[in-house]
């Protein structure tokens, strides 16, 4: 358990060093703990130390951990592929932001459910910046149109963009993905749409958070470097294959 806090300290040092190199204020970059496959007991260690922004990839895990975590203050984002038939559960288990809105159908159904419950929600638009057919996310060419359409839904507040980026050891190839997300953010700001303030860029994980910070990330999603290696590869959790998205 002590390792979790030590690992968080290491990640925060990496964030601070990357910010210094990029002439950015470290307070501009939030650490989001990706808690897929992590037990509630281990998550609580991080939460009780003040690291309160966490996120799940799968609705089933959100559901299974809800009771154990609900009395420990935290903010829960959802970062996995969201099927429309799981919207009710996302709302029931107190997700404050869905970072993975990538299609109008999902946004419309989320809006309908929120409106019925008299609620509103922050969302990010997920973008497929790597151009891989296996990855979820809106196509970059369709993002501005999608944002304009979602902006018409009053229960949804677009607060940012999210991308997974390329899983690659080649830094410059990964950088291109993050630069694309930043450009799209600037294009959205130029539209000056009501109900849209995409200040957040959720990009970068354990292996590439420095590159993401250099390119403007405001949220880095870190799991493995804090909680340890998982039994499945990242591709499993990021649902690269439709057949793996049953949860």
mmCIF file of C-alpha atoms in Angstrom:
data_model
loop_
_atom_site.group_PDB
_atom_site.id
_atom_site.type_symbol
_atom_site.label_atom_id
_atom_site.label_comp_id
_atom_site.label_asym_id
_atom_site.label_seq_id
_atom_site.Cartn_x
_atom_site.Cartn_y
_atom_site.Cartn_z
ATOM 1 C CA UNK A 1 0.000 0.000 0.000
ATOM 2 C CA UNK A 2 2.890 2.386 0.780
ATOM 3 C CA UNK A 3 4.069 1.865 -2.792
ATOM 4 C CA UNK A 4 0.925 3.544 -4.088
ATOM 5 C CA UNK A 5 1.756 6.787 -2.284
ATOM 6 C CA UNK A 6 5.409 6.568 -3.307
ATOM 7 C CA UNK A 7 4.382 6.034 -6.917
ATOM 8 C CA UNK A 8 2.013 9.000 -6.814
ATOM 9 C CA UNK A 9 4.843 11.154 -5.481
ATOM 10 C CA UNK A 10 7.042 10.018 -8.395
ATOM 11 C CA UNK A 11 4.313 10.835 -10.933
ATOM 12 C CA UNK A 12 3.788 14.275 -9.399
ATOM 13 C CA UNK A 13 7.522 14.928 -9.704
ATOM 14 C CA UNK A 14 7.358 13.879 -13.365
ATOM 15 C CA UNK A 15 4.417 16.240 -13.902
ATOM 16 C CA UNK A 16 6.232 19.100 -12.187
ATOM 17 C CA UNK A 17 9.422 18.505 -14.203
ATOM 18 C CA UNK A 18 7.477 18.364 -17.485
ATOM 19 C CA UNK A 19 5.676 21.584 -16.585
ATOM 20 C CA UNK A 20 8.953 23.293 -15.792
ATOM 21 C CA UNK A 21 10.384 22.298 -19.182
ATOM 22 C CA UNK A 22 7.241 23.525 -20.916
ATOM 23 C CA UNK A 23 7.088 26.763 -18.887
ATOM 24 C CA UNK A 24 3.732 25.757 -17.432
ATOM 25 C CA UNK A 25 2.315 26.016 -13.929
ATOM 26 C CA UNK A 26 2.074 22.502 -12.414
ATOM 27 C CA UNK A 27 -1.257 23.514 -10.918
ATOM 28 C CA UNK A 28 -2.651 23.564 -14.472
ATOM 29 C CA UNK A 29 -2.250 19.783 -14.741
ATOM 30 C CA UNK A 30 -4.499 17.430 -12.782
ATOM 31 C CA UNK A 31 -3.598 13.840 -12.030
ATOM 32 C CA UNK A 32 -6.453 11.449 -12.761
ATOM 33 C CA UNK A 33 -6.043 7.994 -11.253
ATOM 34 C CA UNK A 34 -7.139 5.312 -13.727
ATOM 35 C CA UNK A 35 -8.501 2.676 -11.357
ATOM 36 C CA UNK A 36 -9.411 -0.153 -13.743
ATOM 37 C CA UNK A 37 -8.917 -3.535 -12.006
ATOM 38 C CA UNK A 38 -7.753 -1.789 -8.799
ATOM 39 C CA UNK A 39 -9.482 -2.919 -5.589
ATOM 40 C CA UNK A 40 -11.404 -0.377 -3.485
ATOM 41 C CA UNK A 41 -8.924 -0.884 -0.627
ATOM 42 C CA UNK A 42 -6.033 0.229 -2.804
ATOM 43 C CA UNK A 43 -8.001 3.105 -4.312
ATOM 44 C CA UNK A 44 -8.847 4.344 -0.798
ATOM 45 C CA UNK A 45 -5.145 4.654 0.026
ATOM 46 C CA UNK A 46 -4.820 7.227 -2.758
ATOM 47 C CA UNK A 47 -8.109 8.969 -1.946
ATOM 48 C CA UNK A 48 -7.336 9.382 1.742
ATOM 49 C CA UNK A 49 -4.006 10.977 0.828
ATOM 50 C CA UNK A 50 -5.904 13.651 -1.111
ATOM 51 C CA UNK A 51 -5.691 12.250 -4.650
ATOM 52 C CA UNK A 52 -9.406 12.394 -5.313
ATOM 53 C CA UNK A 53 -9.872 12.420 -9.095
ATOM 54 C CA UNK A 54 -10.411 8.851 -10.299
ATOM 55 C CA UNK A 55 -11.891 7.181 -13.358
ATOM 56 C CA UNK A 56 -13.139 3.824 -14.544
ATOM 57 C CA UNK A 57 -13.208 2.355 -18.044
ATOM 58 C CA UNK A 58 -16.000 -0.138 -17.499
ATOM 59 C CA UNK A 59 -19.457 0.390 -16.019
ATOM 60 C CA UNK A 60 -19.323 -2.994 -14.284
ATOM 61 C CA UNK A 61 -16.291 -1.950 -12.220
ATOM 62 C CA UNK A 62 -17.902 1.373 -11.376
ATOM 63 C CA UNK A 63 -20.902 -0.525 -10.050
ATOM 64 C CA UNK A 64 -18.863 -3.103 -8.102
ATOM 65 C CA UNK A 65 -16.780 -0.479 -6.275
ATOM 66 C CA UNK A 66 -19.491 2.092 -5.627
ATOM 67 C CA UNK A 67 -20.569 1.013 -2.131
ATOM 68 C CA UNK A 68 -16.991 0.617 -0.889
ATOM 69 C CA UNK A 69 -15.920 4.063 -2.096
ATOM 70 C CA UNK A 70 -19.022 6.227 -1.679
ATOM 71 C CA UNK A 71 -18.154 7.479 1.822
ATOM 72 C CA UNK A 72 -14.592 8.496 0.856
ATOM 73 C CA UNK A 73 -14.628 11.915 -0.854
ATOM 74 C CA UNK A 74 -13.713 11.691 -4.520
ATOM 75 C CA UNK A 75 -14.683 12.784 -8.013
ATOM 76 C CA UNK A 76 -15.429 10.076 -10.541
ATOM 77 C CA UNK A 77 -14.985 10.456 -14.295
ATOM 78 C CA UNK A 78 -15.837 7.785 -16.854
ATOM 79 C CA UNK A 79 -13.211 7.265 -19.548
ATOM 80 C CA UNK A 80 -14.232 4.066 -21.341
ATOM 81 C CA UNK A 81 -16.449 3.382 -24.337
ATOM 82 C CA UNK A 82 -20.020 4.010 -23.165
ATOM 83 C CA UNK A 83 -22.900 2.055 -24.619
ATOM 84 C CA UNK A 84 -26.242 3.843 -24.560
ATOM 85 C CA UNK A 85 -27.880 1.058 -22.550
ATOM 86 C CA UNK A 86 -25.473 1.812 -19.675
ATOM 87 C CA UNK A 87 -26.351 5.509 -19.338
ATOM 88 C CA UNK A 88 -28.755 4.915 -16.457
ATOM 89 C CA UNK A 89 -26.023 3.183 -14.459
ATOM 90 C CA UNK A 90 -23.481 5.942 -15.137
ATOM 91 C CA UNK A 91 -25.903 8.397 -13.531
ATOM 92 C CA UNK A 92 -26.853 6.077 -10.678
ATOM 93 C CA UNK A 93 -23.229 5.644 -9.624
ATOM 94 C CA UNK A 94 -22.485 9.368 -9.469
ATOM 95 C CA UNK A 95 -20.148 9.900 -12.384
ATOM 96 C CA UNK A 96 -19.573 13.658 -12.593
ATOM 97 C CA UNK A 97 -18.058 13.746 -16.084
ATOM 98 C CA UNK A 98 -18.093 11.411 -19.085
ATOM 99 C CA UNK A 99 -14.828 11.974 -20.958
ATOM 100 C CA UNK A 100 -15.703 9.571 -23.767
ATOM 101 C CA UNK A 101 -18.647 11.133 -25.624
ATOM 102 C CA UNK A 102 -17.791 10.359 -29.241
ATOM 103 C CA UNK A 103 -21.075 10.314 -31.161
ATOM 104 C CA UNK A 104 -24.310 12.294 -31.374
ATOM 105 C CA UNK A 105 -26.536 9.297 -30.582
ATOM 106 C CA UNK A 106 -24.830 8.851 -27.206
ATOM 107 C CA UNK A 107 -25.032 12.574 -26.421
ATOM 108 C CA UNK A 108 -28.734 12.723 -27.288
ATOM 109 C CA UNK A 109 -29.614 9.717 -25.141
ATOM 110 C CA UNK A 110 -27.522 11.025 -22.258
ATOM 111 C CA UNK A 111 -29.298 14.376 -22.559
ATOM 112 C CA UNK A 112 -32.748 12.736 -22.600
ATOM 113 C CA UNK A 113 -31.977 10.786 -19.427
ATOM 114 C CA UNK A 114 -30.480 13.804 -17.643
ATOM 115 C CA UNK A 115 -33.454 15.969 -18.602
ATOM 116 C CA UNK A 116 -35.856 13.343 -17.220
ATOM 117 C CA UNK A 117 -33.959 13.413 -13.918
ATOM 118 C CA UNK A 118 -33.611 17.202 -13.834
ATOM 119 C CA UNK A 119 -29.821 16.972 -13.939
ATOM 120 C CA UNK A 120 -26.910 18.312 -15.954
ATOM 121 C CA UNK A 121 -23.438 16.895 -16.629
ATOM 122 C CA UNK A 122 -19.977 17.918 -17.766
ATOM 123 C CA UNK A 123 -18.630 15.977 -20.725
ATOM 124 C CA UNK A 124 -15.540 15.795 -22.904
ATOM 125 C CA UNK A 125 -15.603 14.907 -26.581
ATOM 126 C CA UNK A 126 -13.375 11.903 -27.285
ATOM 127 C CA UNK A 127 -11.335 12.194 -30.479
ATOM 128 C CA UNK A 128 -9.573 9.419 -32.381
ATOM 129 C CA UNK A 129 -6.306 11.247 -33.022
ATOM 130 C CA UNK A 130 -4.276 8.202 -34.046
ATOM 131 C CA UNK A 131 -6.389 7.343 -37.092
ATOM 132 C CA UNK A 132 -6.622 3.699 -36.045
ATOM 133 C CA UNK A 133 -9.893 2.068 -37.032
ATOM 134 C CA UNK A 134 -9.745 -0.087 -33.911
ATOM 135 C CA UNK A 135 -9.933 2.928 -31.578
ATOM 136 C CA UNK A 136 -13.061 4.715 -30.435
ATOM 137 C CA UNK A 137 -13.444 8.481 -30.677
ATOM 138 C CA UNK A 138 -14.883 10.932 -33.170
ATOM 139 C CA UNK A 139 -12.945 11.399 -36.408
ATOM 140 C CA UNK A 140 -11.006 14.703 -36.217
ATOM 141 C CA UNK A 141 -12.778 15.991 -39.338
ATOM 142 C CA UNK A 142 -16.167 15.486 -37.659
ATOM 143 C CA UNK A 143 -15.349 16.984 -34.268
ATOM 144 C CA UNK A 144 -16.422 20.581 -34.946
ATOM 145 C CA UNK A 145 -19.782 19.446 -36.334
ATOM 146 C CA UNK A 146 -20.291 17.094 -33.380
ATOM 147 C CA UNK A 147 -19.477 19.862 -30.908
ATOM 148 C CA UNK A 148 -21.968 22.197 -32.590
ATOM 149 C CA UNK A 149 -24.660 19.520 -32.410
ATOM 150 C CA UNK A 150 -23.973 18.574 -28.787
ATOM 151 C CA UNK A 151 -23.922 22.258 -27.825
ATOM 152 C CA UNK A 152 -27.657 22.302 -28.615
ATOM 153 C CA UNK A 153 -28.332 19.862 -25.735
ATOM 154 C CA UNK A 154 -28.741 22.054 -22.626
ATOM 155 C CA UNK A 155 -28.039 19.354 -20.024
ATOM 156 C CA UNK A 156 -24.563 18.668 -21.431
ATOM 157 C CA UNK A 157 -21.664 21.053 -20.845
ATOM 158 C CA UNK A 158 -18.635 20.472 -23.060
ATOM 159 C CA UNK A 159 -15.630 21.140 -20.828
ATOM 160 C CA UNK A 160 -12.867 19.567 -22.856
ATOM 161 C CA UNK A 161 -11.508 17.013 -25.279
ATOM 162 C CA UNK A 162 -10.052 13.571 -24.594
ATOM 163 C CA UNK A 163 -7.847 11.280 -26.624
ATOM 164 C CA UNK A 164 -6.025 8.012 -26.078
ATOM 165 C CA UNK A 165 -3.387 8.651 -28.705
ATOM 166 C CA UNK A 166 -1.076 6.134 -30.295
ATOM 167 C CA UNK A 167 0.336 3.297 -28.157
ATOM 168 C CA UNK A 168 3.920 3.729 -29.318
ATOM 169 C CA UNK A 169 7.408 4.116 -27.925
ATOM 170 C CA UNK A 170 8.111 6.644 -30.699
ATOM 171 C CA UNK A 171 7.563 9.943 -28.913
ATOM 172 C CA UNK A 172 7.195 12.111 -31.995
ATOM 173 C CA UNK A 173 4.443 9.904 -33.441
ATOM 174 C CA UNK A 174 2.556 10.166 -30.153
ATOM 175 C CA UNK A 175 3.165 13.937 -30.059
ATOM 176 C CA UNK A 176 1.321 14.385 -33.364
ATOM 177 C CA UNK A 177 -1.832 12.977 -31.730
ATOM 178 C CA UNK A 178 -1.636 15.436 -28.845
ATOM 179 C CA UNK A 179 -0.915 18.368 -31.153
ATOM 180 C CA UNK A 180 -4.013 17.500 -33.166
ATOM 181 C CA UNK A 181 -6.190 17.563 -30.033
ATOM 182 C CA UNK A 182 -4.771 20.967 -29.084
ATOM 183 C CA UNK A 183 -5.536 22.361 -32.559
ATOM 184 C CA UNK A 184 -9.094 21.092 -32.364
ATOM 185 C CA UNK A 185 -9.490 22.770 -28.980
ATOM 186 C CA UNK A 186 -8.400 26.086 -30.490
ATOM 187 C CA UNK A 187 -10.780 25.626 -33.435
ATOM 188 C CA UNK A 188 -13.665 25.027 -31.006
ATOM 189 C CA UNK A 189 -12.826 28.137 -28.992
ATOM 190 C CA UNK A 190 -12.896 30.132 -32.243
ATOM 191 C CA UNK A 191 -16.531 29.091 -32.792
ATOM 192 C CA UNK A 192 -17.517 30.843 -29.527
ATOM 193 C CA UNK A 193 -20.430 28.512 -28.917
ATOM 194 C CA UNK A 194 -22.673 28.962 -25.884
ATOM 195 C CA UNK A 195 -22.513 26.067 -23.403
ATOM 196 C CA UNK A 196 -19.055 25.099 -24.696
ATOM 197 C CA UNK A 197 -15.853 25.904 -22.795
ATOM 198 C CA UNK A 198 -13.327 23.199 -23.680
ATOM 199 C CA UNK A 199 -10.523 24.281 -21.375
ATOM 200 C CA UNK A 200 -9.602 20.697 -20.452
ATOM 201 C CA UNK A 201 -7.402 18.424 -22.536
ATOM 202 C CA UNK A 202 -7.373 14.890 -21.139
ATOM 203 C CA UNK A 203 -4.425 13.171 -22.781
ATOM 204 C CA UNK A 204 -1.316 11.303 -21.749
ATOM 205 C CA UNK A 205 -0.882 8.209 -19.599
ATOM 206 C CA UNK A 206 1.908 6.499 -17.652
ATOM 207 C CA UNK A 207 4.295 6.227 -20.612
ATOM 208 C CA UNK A 208 3.707 9.523 -22.409
ATOM 209 C CA UNK A 209 2.471 12.068 -19.873
ATOM 210 C CA UNK A 210 5.507 14.331 -20.380
ATOM 211 C CA UNK A 211 4.818 14.642 -24.095
ATOM 212 C CA UNK A 212 1.144 15.333 -23.385
ATOM 213 C CA UNK A 213 2.007 18.083 -20.908
ATOM 214 C CA UNK A 214 4.386 19.681 -23.405
ATOM 215 C CA UNK A 215 1.473 19.814 -25.863
ATOM 216 C CA UNK A 216 -1.065 21.277 -23.432
ATOM 217 C CA UNK A 217 -2.626 18.459 -21.377
ATOM 218 C CA UNK A 218 -4.588 19.613 -18.337
ATOM 219 C CA UNK A 219 -5.445 16.072 -17.182
ATOM 220 C CA UNK A 220 -3.108 13.080 -17.363
ATOM 221 C CA UNK A 221 -4.615 9.635 -16.752
ATOM 222 C CA UNK A 222 -2.254 7.370 -14.839
ATOM 223 C CA UNK A 223 -2.933 3.847 -13.636
ATOM 224 C CA UNK A 224 -0.119 1.389 -14.260
ATOM 225 C CA UNK A 225 2.674 3.631 -12.943
ATOM 226 C CA UNK A 226 0.753 4.057 -9.681
ATOM 227 C CA UNK A 227 -1.083 0.802 -9.064
ATOM 228 C CA UNK A 228 1.194 -1.597 -10.951
ATOM 229 C CA UNK A 229 0.942 -3.739 -14.049
ATOM 230 C CA UNK A 230 -2.381 -5.317 -14.911
ATOM 231 C CA UNK A 231 -3.004 -8.803 -16.220
ATOM 232 C CA UNK A 232 -4.364 -7.531 -19.541
ATOM 233 C CA UNK A 233 -2.764 -5.101 -22.001
ATOM 234 C CA UNK A 234 -3.966 -1.512 -22.250
ATOM 235 C CA UNK A 235 -5.779 -2.341 -25.470
ATOM 236 C CA UNK A 236 -8.211 -4.525 -23.505
ATOM 237 C CA UNK A 237 -9.262 -1.697 -21.215
ATOM 238 C CA UNK A 238 -9.501 0.859 -23.984
ATOM 239 C CA UNK A 239 -11.883 -1.404 -25.874
ATOM 240 C CA UNK A 240 -10.045 -1.495 -29.185
ATOM 241 C CA UNK A 241 -12.224 -4.415 -30.219
ATOM 242 C CA UNK A 242 -16.003 -3.972 -30.174
ATOM 243 C CA UNK A 243 -16.361 -7.485 -28.815
ATOM 244 C CA UNK A 244 -14.527 -6.519 -25.630
ATOM 245 C CA UNK A 245 -17.006 -3.788 -24.716
ATOM 246 C CA UNK A 246 -19.682 -5.884 -23.075
ATOM 247 C CA UNK A 247 -19.146 -3.973 -19.824
#
